[in-house]
Amino acid sequence: MHELSLAMSILDIAGEESDRRGGAEIKSIYLKLGPLSGVIKQALISAFDLAREMSPFSKVELVVEEVPLRVRCHVCDTERELPCFQDLCCPECGTPCGDVVCGRELEIVAMEIES
């Protein structure tokens, strides 16, 4: 259950941002999550709900945007979205594609802050 430690780290980052802004209230945290991040969205949301109850940010909302897995196929010379991360092959030509363009994200991209 590493999602709980991730959720607590997300709240730590929110706390640092709040402190940096003189105690501003954090309303929402926006996160991008890719299928290769190793994090299960629902587990992270559940862990976040638990972690925020034990923090000064009990009303902060976590908004998770799932990012698709995209690879670059050198045979087709284009980027393709893969339906499944277990088979990193081009869905058009079947060539193995190790050049992941996106899908590894576990990143806070924005915070809604009320000052």
PDB file of C-alpha atoms in Angstrom:
ATOM      1  CA  MET A   1       0.000   0.000   0.000  1.00  0.00           C
ATOM      2  CA  HIS A   2       2.538   2.569  -1.135  1.00  0.00           C
ATOM      3  CA  GLU A   3      -0.378   4.756  -2.216  1.00  0.00           C
ATOM      4  CA  LEU A   4      -0.775   5.957   1.389  1.00  0.00           C
ATOM      5  CA  SER A   5       2.803   7.226   1.496  1.00  0.00           C
ATOM      6  CA  LEU A   6       2.268   8.861  -1.905  1.00  0.00           C
ATOM      7  CA  ALA A   7      -0.935  10.506  -0.653  1.00  0.00           C
ATOM      8  CA  MET A   8       0.898  11.793   2.417  1.00  0.00           C
ATOM      9  CA  SER A   9       3.686  13.154   0.189  1.00  0.00           C
ATOM     10  CA  ILE A  10       1.110  14.930  -1.966  1.00  0.00           C
ATOM     11  CA  LEU A  11      -0.335  16.541   1.162  1.00  0.00           C
ATOM     12  CA  ASP A  12       3.181  17.491   2.321  1.00  0.00           C
ATOM     13  CA  ILE A  13       3.720  19.278  -0.987  1.00  0.00           C
ATOM     14  CA  ALA A  14       0.365  21.036  -0.556  1.00  0.00           C
ATOM     15  CA  GLY A  15       1.414  22.065   2.947  1.00  0.00           C
ATOM     16  CA  GLU A  16       4.706  23.462   1.695  1.00  0.00           C
ATOM     17  CA  GLU A  17       2.874  25.449  -0.979  1.00  0.00           C
ATOM     18  CA  SER A  18       0.379  26.734   1.588  1.00  0.00           C
ATOM     19  CA  ASP A  19       3.215  27.794   3.894  1.00  0.00           C
ATOM     20  CA  ARG A  20       5.070  29.436   1.020  1.00  0.00           C
ATOM     21  CA  ARG A  21       1.942  31.502   0.350  1.00  0.00           C
ATOM     22  CA  GLY A  22       1.482  32.551   3.963  1.00  0.00           C
ATOM     23  CA  GLY A  23      -1.042  29.883   4.966  1.00  0.00           C
ATOM     24  CA  ALA A  24      -3.231  30.070   1.873  1.00  0.00           C
ATOM     25  CA  GLU A  25      -6.066  27.570   1.715  1.00  0.00           C
ATOM     26  CA  ILE A  26      -5.575  24.716  -0.727  1.00  0.00           C
ATOM     27  CA  LYS A  27      -8.888  23.792  -2.379  1.00  0.00           C
ATOM     28  CA  SER A  28      -7.878  21.188  -4.952  1.00  0.00           C
ATOM     29  CA  ILE A  29      -4.820  19.324  -6.133  1.00  0.00           C
ATOM     30  CA  TYR A  30      -4.668  18.266  -9.779  1.00  0.00           C
ATOM     31  CA  LEU A  31      -2.602  15.202 -10.558  1.00  0.00           C
ATOM     32  CA  LYS A  32      -1.666  13.418 -13.786  1.00  0.00           C
ATOM     33  CA  LEU A  33      -1.383   9.660 -13.519  1.00  0.00           C
ATOM     34  CA  GLY A  34      -0.085   7.326 -16.204  1.00  0.00           C
ATOM     35  CA  PRO A  35      -0.570   3.549 -16.401  1.00  0.00           C
ATOM     36  CA  LEU A  36       3.194   2.964 -16.049  1.00  0.00           C
ATOM     37  CA  SER A  37       3.406   4.995 -12.823  1.00  0.00           C
ATOM     38  CA  GLY A  38       2.825   1.873 -10.746  1.00  0.00           C
ATOM     39  CA  VAL A  39      -0.062   3.531  -8.945  1.00  0.00           C
ATOM     40  CA  ILE A  40      -3.681   2.407  -9.027  1.00  0.00           C
ATOM     41  CA  LYS A  41      -5.968   5.424  -9.306  1.00  0.00           C
ATOM     42  CA  GLN A  42      -8.713   4.184  -6.997  1.00  0.00           C
ATOM     43  CA  ALA A  43      -6.188   3.041  -4.381  1.00  0.00           C
ATOM     44  CA  LEU A  44      -4.536   6.471  -4.455  1.00  0.00           C
ATOM     45  CA  ILE A  45      -7.876   8.257  -4.092  1.00  0.00           C
ATOM     46  CA  SER A  46      -8.844   6.027  -1.160  1.00  0.00           C
ATOM     47  CA  ALA A  47      -5.449   6.555   0.480  1.00  0.00           C
ATOM     48  CA  PHE A  48      -5.715  10.310  -0.099  1.00  0.00           C
ATOM     49  CA  ASP A  49      -9.147  10.383   1.562  1.00  0.00           C
ATOM     50  CA  LEU A  50      -7.653   8.608   4.586  1.00  0.00           C
ATOM     51  CA  ALA A  51      -4.496  10.744   4.698  1.00  0.00           C
ATOM     52  CA  ARG A  52      -6.302  14.064   4.420  1.00  0.00           C
ATOM     53  CA  GLU A  53      -8.501  13.210   7.410  1.00  0.00           C
ATOM     54  CA  MET A  54      -5.320  13.043   9.490  1.00  0.00           C
ATOM     55  CA  SER A  55      -4.031  16.360   8.154  1.00  0.00           C
ATOM     56  CA  PRO A  56      -4.981  20.041   8.261  1.00  0.00           C
ATOM     57  CA  PHE A  57      -6.239  19.624   4.667  1.00  0.00           C
ATOM     58  CA  SER A  58      -9.395  17.614   5.346  1.00  0.00           C
ATOM     59  CA  LYS A  59     -11.374  19.471   2.672  1.00  0.00           C
ATOM     60  CA  VAL A  60      -8.800  19.340  -0.128  1.00  0.00           C
ATOM     61  CA  GLU A  61     -10.039  17.606  -3.258  1.00  0.00           C
ATOM     62  CA  LEU A  62      -7.740  15.380  -5.309  1.00  0.00           C
ATOM     63  CA  VAL A  63      -8.506  15.521  -9.031  1.00  0.00           C
ATOM     64  CA  VAL A  64      -6.772  12.754 -10.958  1.00  0.00           C
ATOM     65  CA  GLU A  65      -6.405  12.904 -14.728  1.00  0.00           C
ATOM     66  CA  GLU A  66      -5.463   9.568 -16.222  1.00  0.00           C
ATOM     67  CA  VAL A  67      -2.886   9.926 -18.986  1.00  0.00           C
ATOM     68  CA  PRO A  68      -2.950   7.363 -21.806  1.00  0.00           C
ATOM     69  CA  LEU A  69       0.066   5.254 -22.661  1.00  0.00           C
ATOM     70  CA  ARG A  70       1.641   6.501 -25.895  1.00  0.00           C
ATOM     71  CA  VAL A  71       4.692   5.089 -27.631  1.00  0.00           C
ATOM     72  CA  ARG A  72       6.675   6.047 -30.693  1.00  0.00           C
ATOM     73  CA  CYS A  73       6.830   3.353 -33.383  1.00  0.00           C
ATOM     74  CA  HIS A  74      10.015   3.737 -35.408  1.00  0.00           C
ATOM     75  CA  VAL A  75       8.720   1.491 -38.209  1.00  0.00           C
ATOM     76  CA  CYS A  76       5.481   3.483 -38.711  1.00  0.00           C
ATOM     77  CA  ASP A  77       7.307   6.708 -37.753  1.00  0.00           C
ATOM     78  CA  THR A  78       4.402   7.877 -35.612  1.00  0.00           C
ATOM     79  CA  GLU A  79       3.116   7.947 -32.061  1.00  0.00           C
ATOM     80  CA  ARG A  80       0.436   5.469 -31.086  1.00  0.00           C
ATOM     81  CA  GLU A  81      -1.782   5.093 -28.039  1.00  0.00           C
ATOM     82  CA  LEU A  82      -1.640   1.596 -26.587  1.00  0.00           C
ATOM     83  CA  PRO A  83      -4.764   0.023 -25.130  1.00  0.00           C
ATOM     84  CA  CYS A  84      -2.763  -2.085 -22.666  1.00  0.00           C
ATOM     85  CA  PHE A  85       0.587  -1.506 -20.966  1.00  0.00           C
ATOM     86  CA  GLN A  86       1.404  -5.226 -20.853  1.00  0.00           C
ATOM     87  CA  ASP A  87       2.118  -5.382 -24.575  1.00  0.00           C
ATOM     88  CA  LEU A  88       4.399  -2.551 -25.654  1.00  0.00           C
ATOM     89  CA  CYS A  89       3.990  -3.233 -29.366  1.00  0.00           C
ATOM     90  CA  CYS A  90       2.670  -0.974 -32.097  1.00  0.00           C
ATOM     91  CA  PRO A  91      -1.040  -1.758 -32.576  1.00  0.00           C
ATOM     92  CA  GLU A  92      -0.650  -1.225 -36.342  1.00  0.00           C
ATOM     93  CA  CYS A  93       2.508  -3.138 -37.318  1.00  0.00           C
ATOM     94  CA  GLY A  94       3.232  -5.193 -34.170  1.00  0.00           C
ATOM     95  CA  THR A  95       6.787  -3.902 -33.749  1.00  0.00           C
ATOM     96  CA  PRO A  96       7.974  -3.751 -30.112  1.00  0.00           C
ATOM     97  CA  CYS A  97       8.091  -0.117 -29.005  1.00  0.00           C
ATOM     98  CA  GLY A  98      10.279   0.837 -26.088  1.00  0.00           C
ATOM     99  CA  ASP A  99      10.116   4.565 -26.732  1.00  0.00           C
ATOM    100  CA  VAL A 100       7.415   5.617 -24.267  1.00  0.00           C
ATOM    101  CA  VAL A 101       6.230   9.138 -25.034  1.00  0.00           C
ATOM    102  CA  CYS A 102       3.812   9.425 -22.117  1.00  0.00           C
ATOM    103  CA  GLY A 103       2.221   7.177 -19.530  1.00  0.00           C
ATOM    104  CA  ARG A 104       4.769   7.286 -16.696  1.00  0.00           C
ATOM    105  CA  GLU A 105       3.321  10.408 -15.109  1.00  0.00           C
ATOM    106  CA  LEU A 106       2.719  10.761 -11.404  1.00  0.00           C
ATOM    107  CA  GLU A 107       2.806  14.487 -11.213  1.00  0.00           C
ATOM    108  CA  ILE A 108       1.065  17.356  -9.503  1.00  0.00           C
ATOM    109  CA  VAL A 109       0.214  19.720 -12.327  1.00  0.00           C
ATOM    110  CA  ALA A 110      -1.807  22.376 -10.507  1.00  0.00           C
ATOM    111  CA  MET A 111      -3.337  23.441  -7.223  1.00  0.00           C
ATOM    112  CA  GLU A 112      -6.404  25.543  -6.676  1.00  0.00           C
ATOM    113  CA  ILE A 113      -5.464  27.973  -3.937  1.00  0.00           C
ATOM    114  CA  GLU A 114      -7.572  30.554  -2.178  1.00  0.00           C
ATOM    115  CA  SER A 115      -5.596  33.371  -0.651  1.00  0.00           C
TER     116      SER A 115
END
